Amino acid sequence: MTDGHQIVMRRSMILWIGTALLIAFNVFAASQHSVALTYAALAATGAFALFGIGFGIWAAHMVTRQPMSGPNT
C-alpha cells in the first residue's frame, strides 16, 4: 500500500465518522419537529455532500498519481 493509499484510508475514516454524526443530527432534527432545525440539518447535509464529492476527486488524484522519480526523491 502506497503512502497515498494510507492517507486516503485515514481521511476516509474521518469522513465516515462525520457521516454518522450528520445522520444522527438529521434524525434528531426530524424528531424535534422544528422547521428551522430541519432546514439546518438539510443545509449541513448539502454542504457535506459537496465536501464528499471534493474528497472523492482528491482521493482519486492521490491514489492514481505517479510516484516522483529523479535525483530529488
Coordinates of C-alpha atoms in Angstrom, one line a residue:
M1 CA 0.0 0.0 0.0
T2 CA 1.5 3.3 -1.0
D3 CA 1.6 6.5 1.1
G4 CA -1.3 7.9 -1.0
H5 CA -3.4 5.0 -0.2
Q6 CA -2.7 5.2 3.5
I7 CA -3.5 8.9 3.6
V8 CA -6.8 8.3 1.8
M9 CA -7.8 5.5 4.1
R10 CA -7.1 7.6 7.2
R11 CA -9.1 10.5 5.9
S12 CA -12.0 8.4 4.7
M13 CA -12.4 7.0 8.2
I14 CA -12.8 10.6 9.4
L15 CA -15.4 11.2 6.6
W16 CA -17.3 8.1 7.8
I17 CA -17.4 9.3 11.3
G18 CA -18.6 12.7 10.1
T19 CA -21.3 11.0 8.1
A20 CA -22.5 9.1 11.1
L21 CA -22.7 12.3 13.2
L22 CA -24.6 14.0 10.4
I23 CA -27.1 11.2 10.2
A24 CA -27.6 11.5 13.9
F25 CA -28.1 15.2 13.6
N26 CA -30.7 14.6 10.9
V27 CA -32.6 12.1 13.0
F28 CA -32.5 14.5 16.0
A29 CA -33.8 17.3 13.8
A30 CA -36.6 15.2 12.5
S31 CA -37.6 14.1 16.0
Q32 CA -37.8 17.7 17.3
H33 CA -40.4 18.8 14.6
S34 CA -38.6 22.1 14.3
V35 CA -38.7 23.6 10.8
A36 CA -35.5 25.7 11.5
L37 CA -33.6 22.7 12.8
T38 CA -34.7 20.6 9.9
Y39 CA -33.5 23.2 7.4
A40 CA -30.2 23.5 9.3
A41 CA -29.8 19.7 9.0
L42 CA -30.6 19.7 5.3
A43 CA -28.1 22.6 4.7
A44 CA -25.4 20.7 6.6
T45 CA -26.2 17.6 4.5
G46 CA -25.9 19.5 1.3
A47 CA -22.6 21.0 2.4
F48 CA -21.3 17.6 3.5
A49 CA -22.3 16.2 0.1
L50 CA -20.2 18.8 -1.7
F51 CA -17.3 18.1 0.7
G52 CA -17.7 14.3 -0.1
I53 CA -17.6 15.0 -3.8
G54 CA -14.4 17.1 -3.3
F55 CA -12.9 14.3 -1.2
G56 CA -13.6 11.7 -3.9
I57 CA -11.9 13.9 -6.5
W58 CA -8.9 14.4 -4.2
A59 CA -8.7 10.7 -3.3
A60 CA -8.7 9.7 -6.9
H61 CA -5.9 12.1 -7.6
M62 CA -3.9 10.8 -4.6
V63 CA -4.3 7.1 -5.5
T64 CA -3.6 7.4 -9.2
R65 CA -0.7 9.9 -9.2
Q66 CA 2.6 8.7 -10.5
P67 CA 5.4 8.5 -8.0
M68 CA 8.1 11.1 -8.5
S69 CA 11.4 9.9 -9.7
G70 CA 14.7 11.6 -10.2
P71 CA 17.6 13.0 -8.2
N72 CA 15.4 14.7 -5.6
T73 CA 13.4 11.7 -4.4

